[in-house]
XYZ file of C-alpha atoms in Angstrom:
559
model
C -5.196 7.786 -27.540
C -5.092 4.800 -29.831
C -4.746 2.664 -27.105
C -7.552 4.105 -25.421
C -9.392 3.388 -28.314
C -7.945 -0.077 -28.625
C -8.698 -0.923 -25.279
C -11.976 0.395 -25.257
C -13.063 -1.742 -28.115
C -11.821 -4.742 -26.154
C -13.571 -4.249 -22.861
C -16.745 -3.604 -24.951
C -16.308 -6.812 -26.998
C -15.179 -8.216 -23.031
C -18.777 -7.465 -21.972
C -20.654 -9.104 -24.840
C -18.740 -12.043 -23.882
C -19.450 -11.587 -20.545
C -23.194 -11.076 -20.701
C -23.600 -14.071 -23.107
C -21.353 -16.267 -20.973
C -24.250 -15.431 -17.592
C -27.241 -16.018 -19.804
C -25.888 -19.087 -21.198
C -24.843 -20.151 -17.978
C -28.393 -18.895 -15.877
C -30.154 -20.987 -18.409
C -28.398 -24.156 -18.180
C -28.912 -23.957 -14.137
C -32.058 -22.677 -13.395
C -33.581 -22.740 -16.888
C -34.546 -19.387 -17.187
C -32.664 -16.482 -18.981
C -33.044 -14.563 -15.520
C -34.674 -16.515 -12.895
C -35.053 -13.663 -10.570
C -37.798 -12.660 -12.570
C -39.868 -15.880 -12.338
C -38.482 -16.539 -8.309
C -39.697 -19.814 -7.238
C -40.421 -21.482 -10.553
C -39.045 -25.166 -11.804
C -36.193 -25.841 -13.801
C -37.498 -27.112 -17.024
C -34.339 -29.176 -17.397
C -35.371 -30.760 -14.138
C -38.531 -29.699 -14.049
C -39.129 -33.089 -11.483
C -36.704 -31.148 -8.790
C -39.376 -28.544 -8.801
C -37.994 -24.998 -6.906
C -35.429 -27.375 -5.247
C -32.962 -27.468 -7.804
C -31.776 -24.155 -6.439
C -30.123 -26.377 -3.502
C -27.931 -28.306 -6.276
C -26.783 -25.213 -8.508
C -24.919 -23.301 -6.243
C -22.937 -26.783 -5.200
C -22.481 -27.553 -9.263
C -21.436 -23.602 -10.301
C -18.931 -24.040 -7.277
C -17.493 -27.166 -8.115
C -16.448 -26.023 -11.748
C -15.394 -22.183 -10.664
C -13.734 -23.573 -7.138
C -11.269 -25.331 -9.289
C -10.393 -22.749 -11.913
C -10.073 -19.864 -9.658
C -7.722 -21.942 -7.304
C -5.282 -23.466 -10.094
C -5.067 -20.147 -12.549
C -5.988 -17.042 -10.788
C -6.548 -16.497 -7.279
C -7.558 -13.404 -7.407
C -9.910 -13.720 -9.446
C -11.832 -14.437 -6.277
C -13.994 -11.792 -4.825
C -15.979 -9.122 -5.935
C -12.501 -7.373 -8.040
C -12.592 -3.782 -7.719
C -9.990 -3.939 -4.903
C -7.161 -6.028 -6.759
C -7.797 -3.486 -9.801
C -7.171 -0.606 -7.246
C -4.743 -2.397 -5.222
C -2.512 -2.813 -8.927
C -2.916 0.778 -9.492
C -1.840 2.304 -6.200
C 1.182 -0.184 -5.325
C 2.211 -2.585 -8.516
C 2.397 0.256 -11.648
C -0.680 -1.260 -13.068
C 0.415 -4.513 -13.888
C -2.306 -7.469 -13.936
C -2.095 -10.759 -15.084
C -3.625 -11.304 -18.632
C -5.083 -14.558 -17.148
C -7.294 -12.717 -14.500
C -9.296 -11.930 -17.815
C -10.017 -15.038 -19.146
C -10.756 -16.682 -15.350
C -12.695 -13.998 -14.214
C -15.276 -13.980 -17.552
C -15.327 -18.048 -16.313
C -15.873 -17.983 -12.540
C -17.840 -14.971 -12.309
C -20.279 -16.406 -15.350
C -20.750 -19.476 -13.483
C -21.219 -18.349 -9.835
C -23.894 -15.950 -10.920
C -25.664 -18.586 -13.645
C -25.686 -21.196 -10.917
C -27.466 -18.411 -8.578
C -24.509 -16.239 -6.814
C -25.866 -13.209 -5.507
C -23.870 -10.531 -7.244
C -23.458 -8.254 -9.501
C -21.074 -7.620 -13.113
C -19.095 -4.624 -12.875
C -16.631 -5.876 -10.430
C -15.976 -8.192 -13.012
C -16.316 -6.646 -16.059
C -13.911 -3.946 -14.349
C -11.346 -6.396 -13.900
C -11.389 -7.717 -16.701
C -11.215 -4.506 -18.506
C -8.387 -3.606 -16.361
C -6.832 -6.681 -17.179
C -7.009 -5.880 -21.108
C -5.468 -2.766 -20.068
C -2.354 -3.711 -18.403
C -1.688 -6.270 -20.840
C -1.624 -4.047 -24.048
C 0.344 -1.747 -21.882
C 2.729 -3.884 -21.545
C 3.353 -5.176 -24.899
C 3.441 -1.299 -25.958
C 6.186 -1.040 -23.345
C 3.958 2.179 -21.771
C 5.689 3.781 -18.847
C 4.129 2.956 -14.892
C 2.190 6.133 -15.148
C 0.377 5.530 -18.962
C 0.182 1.732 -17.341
C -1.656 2.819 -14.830
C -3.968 4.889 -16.776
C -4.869 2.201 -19.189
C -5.488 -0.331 -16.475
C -8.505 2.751 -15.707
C -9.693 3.202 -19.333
C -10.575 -1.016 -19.119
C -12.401 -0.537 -15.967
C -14.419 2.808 -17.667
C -14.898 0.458 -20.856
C -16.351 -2.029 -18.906
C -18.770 0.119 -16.741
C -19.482 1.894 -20.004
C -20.589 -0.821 -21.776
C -22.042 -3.193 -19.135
C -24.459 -0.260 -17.987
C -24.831 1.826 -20.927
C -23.702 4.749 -19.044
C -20.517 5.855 -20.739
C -19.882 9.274 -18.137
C -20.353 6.818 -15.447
C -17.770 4.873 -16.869
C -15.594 8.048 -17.086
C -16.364 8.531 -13.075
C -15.961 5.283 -11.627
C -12.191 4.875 -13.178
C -11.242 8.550 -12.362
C -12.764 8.357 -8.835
C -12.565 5.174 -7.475
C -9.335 3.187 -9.926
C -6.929 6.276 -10.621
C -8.250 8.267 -6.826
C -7.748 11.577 -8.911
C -8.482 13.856 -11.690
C -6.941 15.231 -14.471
C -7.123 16.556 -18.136
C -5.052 13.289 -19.472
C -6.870 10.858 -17.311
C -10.588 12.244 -18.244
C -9.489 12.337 -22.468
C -8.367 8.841 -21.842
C -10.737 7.041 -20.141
C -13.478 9.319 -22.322
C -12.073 7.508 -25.534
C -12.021 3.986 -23.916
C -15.874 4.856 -22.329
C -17.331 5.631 -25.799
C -15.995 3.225 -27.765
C -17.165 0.665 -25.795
C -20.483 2.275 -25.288
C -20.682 2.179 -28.911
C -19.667 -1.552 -29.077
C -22.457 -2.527 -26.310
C -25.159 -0.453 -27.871
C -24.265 -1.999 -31.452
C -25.346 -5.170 -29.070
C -27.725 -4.758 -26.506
C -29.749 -1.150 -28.031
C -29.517 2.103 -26.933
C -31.239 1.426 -23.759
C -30.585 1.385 -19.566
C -29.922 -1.951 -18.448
C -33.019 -0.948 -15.739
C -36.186 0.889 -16.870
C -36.921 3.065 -14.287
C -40.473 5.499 -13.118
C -40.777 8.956 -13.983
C -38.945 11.107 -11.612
C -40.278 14.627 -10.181
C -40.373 16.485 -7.046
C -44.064 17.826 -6.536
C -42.981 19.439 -2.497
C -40.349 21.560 -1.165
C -40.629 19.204 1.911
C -39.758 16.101 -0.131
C -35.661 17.236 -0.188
C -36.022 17.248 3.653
C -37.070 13.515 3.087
C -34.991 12.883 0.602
C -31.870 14.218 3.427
C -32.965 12.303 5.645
C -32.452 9.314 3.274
C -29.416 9.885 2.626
C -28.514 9.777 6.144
C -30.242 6.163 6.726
C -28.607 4.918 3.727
C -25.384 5.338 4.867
C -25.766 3.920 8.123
C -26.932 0.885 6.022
C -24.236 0.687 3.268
C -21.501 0.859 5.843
C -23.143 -1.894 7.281
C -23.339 -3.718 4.497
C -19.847 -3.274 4.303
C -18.983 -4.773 7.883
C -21.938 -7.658 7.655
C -20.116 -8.619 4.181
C -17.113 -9.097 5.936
C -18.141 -9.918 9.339
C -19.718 -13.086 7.072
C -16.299 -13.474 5.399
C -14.875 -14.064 8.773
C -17.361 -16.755 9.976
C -16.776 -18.941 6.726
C -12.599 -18.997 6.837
C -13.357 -19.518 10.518
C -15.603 -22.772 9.733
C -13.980 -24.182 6.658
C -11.095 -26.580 6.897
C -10.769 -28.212 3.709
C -9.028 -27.669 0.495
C -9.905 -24.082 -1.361
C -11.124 -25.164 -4.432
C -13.967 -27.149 -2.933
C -14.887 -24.336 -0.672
C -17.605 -22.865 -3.067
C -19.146 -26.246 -3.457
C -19.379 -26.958 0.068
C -20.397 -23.464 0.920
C -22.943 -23.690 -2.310
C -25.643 -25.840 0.285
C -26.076 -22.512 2.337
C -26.439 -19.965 -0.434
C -28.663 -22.887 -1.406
C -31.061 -22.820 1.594
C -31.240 -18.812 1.280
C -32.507 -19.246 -2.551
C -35.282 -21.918 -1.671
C -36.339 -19.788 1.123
C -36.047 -16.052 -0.839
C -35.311 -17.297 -4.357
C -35.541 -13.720 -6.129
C -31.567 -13.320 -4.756
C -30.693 -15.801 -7.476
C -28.386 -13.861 -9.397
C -28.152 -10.277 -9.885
C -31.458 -9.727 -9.177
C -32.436 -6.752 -11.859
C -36.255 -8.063 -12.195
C -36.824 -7.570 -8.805
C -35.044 -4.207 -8.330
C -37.243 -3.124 -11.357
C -40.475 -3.737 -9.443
C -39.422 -2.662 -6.241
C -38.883 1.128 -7.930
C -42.121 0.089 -9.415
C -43.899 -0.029 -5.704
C -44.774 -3.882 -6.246
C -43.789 -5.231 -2.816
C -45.523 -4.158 0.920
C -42.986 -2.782 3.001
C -42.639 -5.968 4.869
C -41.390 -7.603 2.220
C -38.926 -4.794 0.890
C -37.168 -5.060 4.559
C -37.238 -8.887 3.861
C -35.444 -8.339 0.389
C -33.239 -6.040 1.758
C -31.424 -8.431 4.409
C -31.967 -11.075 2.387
C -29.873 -9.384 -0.217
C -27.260 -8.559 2.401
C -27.042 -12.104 3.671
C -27.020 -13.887 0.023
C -24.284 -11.356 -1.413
C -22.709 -12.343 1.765
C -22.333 -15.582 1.469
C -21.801 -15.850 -2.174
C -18.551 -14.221 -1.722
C -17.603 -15.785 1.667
C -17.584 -19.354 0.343
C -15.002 -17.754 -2.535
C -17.805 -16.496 -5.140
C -17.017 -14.434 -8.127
C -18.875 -11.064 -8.477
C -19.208 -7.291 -7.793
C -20.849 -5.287 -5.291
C -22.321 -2.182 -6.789
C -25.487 -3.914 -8.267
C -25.963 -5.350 -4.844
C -25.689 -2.063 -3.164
C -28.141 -0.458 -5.883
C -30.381 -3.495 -4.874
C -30.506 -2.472 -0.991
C -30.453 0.936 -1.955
C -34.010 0.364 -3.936
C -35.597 -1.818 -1.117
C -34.618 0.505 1.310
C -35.761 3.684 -0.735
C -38.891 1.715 -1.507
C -39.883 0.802 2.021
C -39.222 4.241 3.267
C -41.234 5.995 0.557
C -43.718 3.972 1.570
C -43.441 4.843 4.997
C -43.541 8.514 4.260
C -46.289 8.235 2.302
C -48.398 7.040 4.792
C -47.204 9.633 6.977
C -47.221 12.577 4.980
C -49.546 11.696 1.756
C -49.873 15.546 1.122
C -45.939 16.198 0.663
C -44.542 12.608 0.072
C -44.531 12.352 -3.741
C -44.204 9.204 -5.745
C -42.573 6.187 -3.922
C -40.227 5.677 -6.682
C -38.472 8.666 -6.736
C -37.023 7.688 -3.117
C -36.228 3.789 -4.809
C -33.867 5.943 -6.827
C -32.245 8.264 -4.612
C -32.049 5.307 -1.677
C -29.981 3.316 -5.025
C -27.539 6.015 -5.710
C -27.308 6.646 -1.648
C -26.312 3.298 -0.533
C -23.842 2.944 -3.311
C -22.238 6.339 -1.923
C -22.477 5.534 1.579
C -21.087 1.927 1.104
C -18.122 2.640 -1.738
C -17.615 6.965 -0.813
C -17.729 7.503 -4.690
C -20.454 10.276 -5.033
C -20.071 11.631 -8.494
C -20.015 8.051 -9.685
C -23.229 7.478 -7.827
C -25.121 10.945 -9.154
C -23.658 10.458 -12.789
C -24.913 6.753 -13.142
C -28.655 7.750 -11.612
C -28.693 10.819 -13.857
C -28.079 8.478 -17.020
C -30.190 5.816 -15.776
C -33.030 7.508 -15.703
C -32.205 10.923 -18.420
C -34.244 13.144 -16.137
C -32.564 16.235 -14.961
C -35.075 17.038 -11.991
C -33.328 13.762 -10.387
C -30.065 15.951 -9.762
C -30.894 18.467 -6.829
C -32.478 15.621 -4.682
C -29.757 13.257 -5.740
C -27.292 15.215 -5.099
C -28.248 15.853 -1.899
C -28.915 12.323 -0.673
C -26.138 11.401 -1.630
C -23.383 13.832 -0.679
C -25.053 13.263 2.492
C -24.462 9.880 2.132
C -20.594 10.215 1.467
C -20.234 12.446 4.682
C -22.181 10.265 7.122
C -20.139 7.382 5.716
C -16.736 9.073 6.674
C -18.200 9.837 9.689
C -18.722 5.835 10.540
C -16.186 4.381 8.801
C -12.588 4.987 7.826
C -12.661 2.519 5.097
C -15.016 1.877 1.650
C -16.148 -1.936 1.110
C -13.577 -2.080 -1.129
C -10.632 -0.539 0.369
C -11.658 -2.489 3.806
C -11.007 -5.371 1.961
C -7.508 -4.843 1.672
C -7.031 -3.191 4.734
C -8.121 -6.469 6.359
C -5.139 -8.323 4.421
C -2.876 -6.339 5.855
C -2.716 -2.915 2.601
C -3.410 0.312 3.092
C -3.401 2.013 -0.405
C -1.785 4.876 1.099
C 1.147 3.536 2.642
C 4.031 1.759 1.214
C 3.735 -1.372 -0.602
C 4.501 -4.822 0.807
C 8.149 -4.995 0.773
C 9.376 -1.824 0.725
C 12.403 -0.053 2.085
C 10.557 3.102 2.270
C 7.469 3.746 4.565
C 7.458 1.816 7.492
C 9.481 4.640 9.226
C 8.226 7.208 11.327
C 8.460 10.877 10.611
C 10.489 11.432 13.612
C 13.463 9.043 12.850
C 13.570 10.746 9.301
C 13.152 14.098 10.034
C 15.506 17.220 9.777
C 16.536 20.020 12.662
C 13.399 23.042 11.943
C 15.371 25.828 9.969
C 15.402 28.990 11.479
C 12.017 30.336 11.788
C 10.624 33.984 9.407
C 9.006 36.265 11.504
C 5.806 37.185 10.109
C 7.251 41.087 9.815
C 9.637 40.563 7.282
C 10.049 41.956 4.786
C 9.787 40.606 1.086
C 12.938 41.389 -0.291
C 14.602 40.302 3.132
C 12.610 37.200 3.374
C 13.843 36.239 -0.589
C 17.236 36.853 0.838
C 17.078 34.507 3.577
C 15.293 31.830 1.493
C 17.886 31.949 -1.220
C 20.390 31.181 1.665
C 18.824 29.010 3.730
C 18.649 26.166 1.260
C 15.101 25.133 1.689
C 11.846 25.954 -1.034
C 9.763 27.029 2.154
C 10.283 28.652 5.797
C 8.138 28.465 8.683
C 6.370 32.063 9.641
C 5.907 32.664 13.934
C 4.419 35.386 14.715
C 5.279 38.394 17.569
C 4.477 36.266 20.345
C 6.532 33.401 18.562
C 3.861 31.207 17.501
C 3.828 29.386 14.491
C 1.331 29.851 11.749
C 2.053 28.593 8.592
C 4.922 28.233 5.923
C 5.941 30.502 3.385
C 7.461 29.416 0.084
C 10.039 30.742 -2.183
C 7.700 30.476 -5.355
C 5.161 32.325 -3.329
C 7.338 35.351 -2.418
C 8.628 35.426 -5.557
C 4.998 35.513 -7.364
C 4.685 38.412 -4.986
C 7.589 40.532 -5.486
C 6.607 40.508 -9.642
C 3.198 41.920 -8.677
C 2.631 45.632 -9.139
C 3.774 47.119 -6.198
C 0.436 48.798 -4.793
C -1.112 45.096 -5.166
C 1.828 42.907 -3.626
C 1.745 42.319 0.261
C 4.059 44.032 2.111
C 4.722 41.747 5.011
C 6.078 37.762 4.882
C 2.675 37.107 7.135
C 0.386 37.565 4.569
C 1.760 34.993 2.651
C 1.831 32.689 5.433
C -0.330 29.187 5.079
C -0.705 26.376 7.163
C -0.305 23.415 4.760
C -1.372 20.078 5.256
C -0.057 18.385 8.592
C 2.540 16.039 8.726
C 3.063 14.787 12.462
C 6.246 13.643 13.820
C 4.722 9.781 15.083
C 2.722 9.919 11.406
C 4.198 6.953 9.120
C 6.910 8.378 6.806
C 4.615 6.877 3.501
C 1.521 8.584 4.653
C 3.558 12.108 5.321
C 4.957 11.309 1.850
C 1.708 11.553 0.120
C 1.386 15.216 1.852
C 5.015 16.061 0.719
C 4.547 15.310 -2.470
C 1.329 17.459 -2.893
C 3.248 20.564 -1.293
C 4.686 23.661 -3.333
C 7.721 23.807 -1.860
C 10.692 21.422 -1.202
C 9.991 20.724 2.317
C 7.303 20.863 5.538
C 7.401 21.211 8.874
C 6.768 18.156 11.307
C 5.051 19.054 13.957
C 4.177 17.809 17.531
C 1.225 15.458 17.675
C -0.176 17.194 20.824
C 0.224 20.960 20.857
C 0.655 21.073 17.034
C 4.026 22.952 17.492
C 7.282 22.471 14.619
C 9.665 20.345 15.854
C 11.543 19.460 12.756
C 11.650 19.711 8.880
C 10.638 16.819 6.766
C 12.008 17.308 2.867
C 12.600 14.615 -0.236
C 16.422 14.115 0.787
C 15.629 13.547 4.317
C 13.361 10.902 2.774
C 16.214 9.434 0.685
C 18.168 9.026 2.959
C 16.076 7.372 4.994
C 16.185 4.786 1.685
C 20.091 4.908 2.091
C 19.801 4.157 5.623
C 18.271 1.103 4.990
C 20.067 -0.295 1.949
């Protein structure tokens, strides 16, 4: 808890930093504190370059960050969340100290100099960073390591947005990839503390103001459905035109790494003279899309623009997250097709803004599968409650249409494209790469689903397994029956207890016999008993027994 506390302070005093650090840095290049709200304007530093400047300040940002993030901290590269999750899932936590200080750098510069991204995948890692450090030096075991490593990243959201559950959310749902009691008291402490820090700083307000929300039809939650179906399709494809972009600039560049961003600062150059409200994060112009300030047109312009400048910022090796991009596409896209239904339908359409929100919150969900993150940081955004049945429905639509398309989030594709799946075995490892069938046990004698209790508690105190698999008369298998189930049974009052072994019969979780051994693992591990049955990829029938020693030995095997 004092940790928590500790660590929460940090990441809030981390975002000050931060913050300062891309308004210093904004104003020296563009002169402007944000020049996304006066797009197209001279530099008054240079005020003889005119709006051209913008073609030198990507190519001056990238030759001081180039450098830095190739001599100190590599992966300090990118838009962060991944490496954060990518430490928590498969190296107990443990970040350098370094990606702190390098990150707050880089990421500073490539956005002052006119990178189109956001903070939080920043601010997360270097939260996360603070984490794993102090865990360390408090000698914290892997599991507390990797639970402070998530209170920096819900300090960080906390106080970067001012949205302290969000916070909470995004480090329970997308850092840790589970929820508990422990987790949710931690991160809690880290959230408020730093939400206390960054109001003490920056007010009590939302980093966006945004319209009045309301729902005036029953018809409109149709709409708003349908939105949430269209914004998935568009923040998975954000997520492959990101990378698809990646691709094309490791394709074309040759030269050294470090000068990469320079080099690669002329494009992101030509998109800013040509659409110069992408410089930067681009808040002012989200603010009067939700607004209704742009024609439709326009909106649709914003909205690939966005794609293509986020894009390329981190293709040539840019610095910067992806959520406040994906809320940006997410408001242009909500914003052109309130429009559209309003001309359409001006009975039943409502306000255009309302769909600006939902399309933010939808996009994120569709592009990063984190829906309760999405909903909380909407609801707190804007304080209004009668945003949660529409958003809530966008957006869960959202999630599912994303599955649908796409295995992968836009930040786990990321390191599924180097080669790491969170879910399987880390680089290196002697467990994992196995299949299920090499590993696998003879099935144990099968219950039939007629037993009785007190004979099936006989036979699975002899047989030497937790769990048995149930057939039925005709011999066919349908489900598993553990010990700690029969027993919970057998202490029940006798009129209430089940009589046969086949009503406590459940089909758990599938493990397959040609499934890698660390994915079946993860299934294992979430089972009752001691053991599962593998079955047979086609017909789904047992054709072995997969427990934790036939796992070890696997490990033995190999030594």
């Amino acid at each position: 808890m004092v940790l928590a506390v500790v660590i929460g302070a940090g990441a809030g005093a981390g975002s000050i930093v931060f913050r300062w650090c891309i308004k210093t840095f904004t104003h020296l290049f563009s002169g402007h504190s944000d020049y996304a709200a006066s797009p197209g304007a001279a530099n008054a530093h240079v005020p003889w370059l005119g709006p051209y400047f913008v073609l030198l300040a990507p190519v001056v940002g990238g030759l001081l960050y180039g450098p830095l993030v190739n001599r100190f901290a590599k992966e300090a590269r990118g838009h962060g969340v991944p490496e954060v999750m990518l430490a928590v899932a498969q190296r107990g936590g443990r970040i350098s100290p370094k990606v702190a200080v390098v990150k707050t750098l880089a990421s500073a510069l490539c956005i002052g100099s006119g990178g189109s991204v956001g903070r939080e995948g920043p601010i997360v890692q270097i939260g996360s960073a603070l984490g794993s450090t102090l865990g360390r030096m408090a000698k914290v075991t892997e599991g507390r390591m990797r639970l402070l490593v998530a209170c920096g990243a819900a300090g960080g959201i906390a106080a970067t947005f001012n949205a302290p559950l969000a916070g909470v959310f995004f480090a329970m749902e997308l850092i840790l990839g589970t929820f508990s009691a422990e987790a949710f008291g931690a991160t809690v402490l880290a959230s408020v503390t730093a939400s206390v820090i960054g109001r003490a700083a920056f007010g009590n307000v939302a980093f966006l103001r945004l319209p009045g929300f309301r729902v005036d039809h029953l018809a409109q939650y149709g709409l708003f459905a349908a939105l949430g179906v269209v914004a998935a399709v568009v923040g998975v494809g954000f997520s492959r035109f990101l990378y698809l972009v990646e691709d094309a600039c490791d394709w074309l560049w040759r030269g050294p790494e470090w000068l990469r961003p320079a080099v690669g600062g002329l494009a992101l150059g030509l998109v800013l003279l040509l659409l110069p409200q992408m410089y930067g994060v681009g808040y002012p112009v989200l603010q009067k899309a939700t607004e209704g300030g742009y024609a439709v047109g326009f909106l649709l312009l914003l909205l690939v623009g966005k794609m293509l400048a986020t894009s390329l910022t981190i293709g040539i090796g840019g610095s910067g997250g992806v959520f406040a991009p994906s809320l940006f596409i997410g408001a242009m896209l909500g914003s052109a097709y309130g429009i559209g239904v309003h001309h359409l339908l001006p009975a039943s359409a409502g306000a255009v803004g309302a769909y600006a929100l939902v399309g933010m919150g939808a996009v994120f969900a569709g592009a990063a599968r984190a829906p309760i993150t999405a909903v909380v940081i909407l609801f707190e955004l804007t304080g209004e409650y009668s945003i949660i049945l529409p958003l809530m429905l966008a957006i869960v639509l959202a999630a599912a249409t994303s599955r649908l398309l796409s295995h992968d989030t836009i930040y786990t594709l990321k390191l599924r494209r180097r080669g790491v799946d969170l879910e399987g075995p880390a680089q290196g490892a002697r467990l994992g790469s196995q299949l299920v069938d090499s590993v696998m046990e003879p099935l144990p004698s099968s219950l039939p689903a007629s037993t009785t209790l007190a004979a099936s508690a006989d036979l699975l105190s002899l047989s030497g397994h937790g769990a048995l698999p149930v057939v039925d008369d005709a011999g066919e298998y349908i489900g598993v029956v553990t010990a700690q189930a029969v027993a919970e049974a057998l202490a029940e009052e006798p009129e209430a207890a089940p009589v046969r072994v086949g009503e406590l019969a459940e089909p758990p979780a599938p493990i397959t016999a040609d499934q890698p051994l660390a994915q079946a693992l993860h299934t294992l591990l979430a089972a009752t008993g001691t053991g599962m049955p593998v079955l047979d990829s086609e017909q789904g029938k047992p054709v072995g027994w997969l427990s934790h020693q036939s796992a070890l030995r696997a490990v033995h095997a190999t030594a």
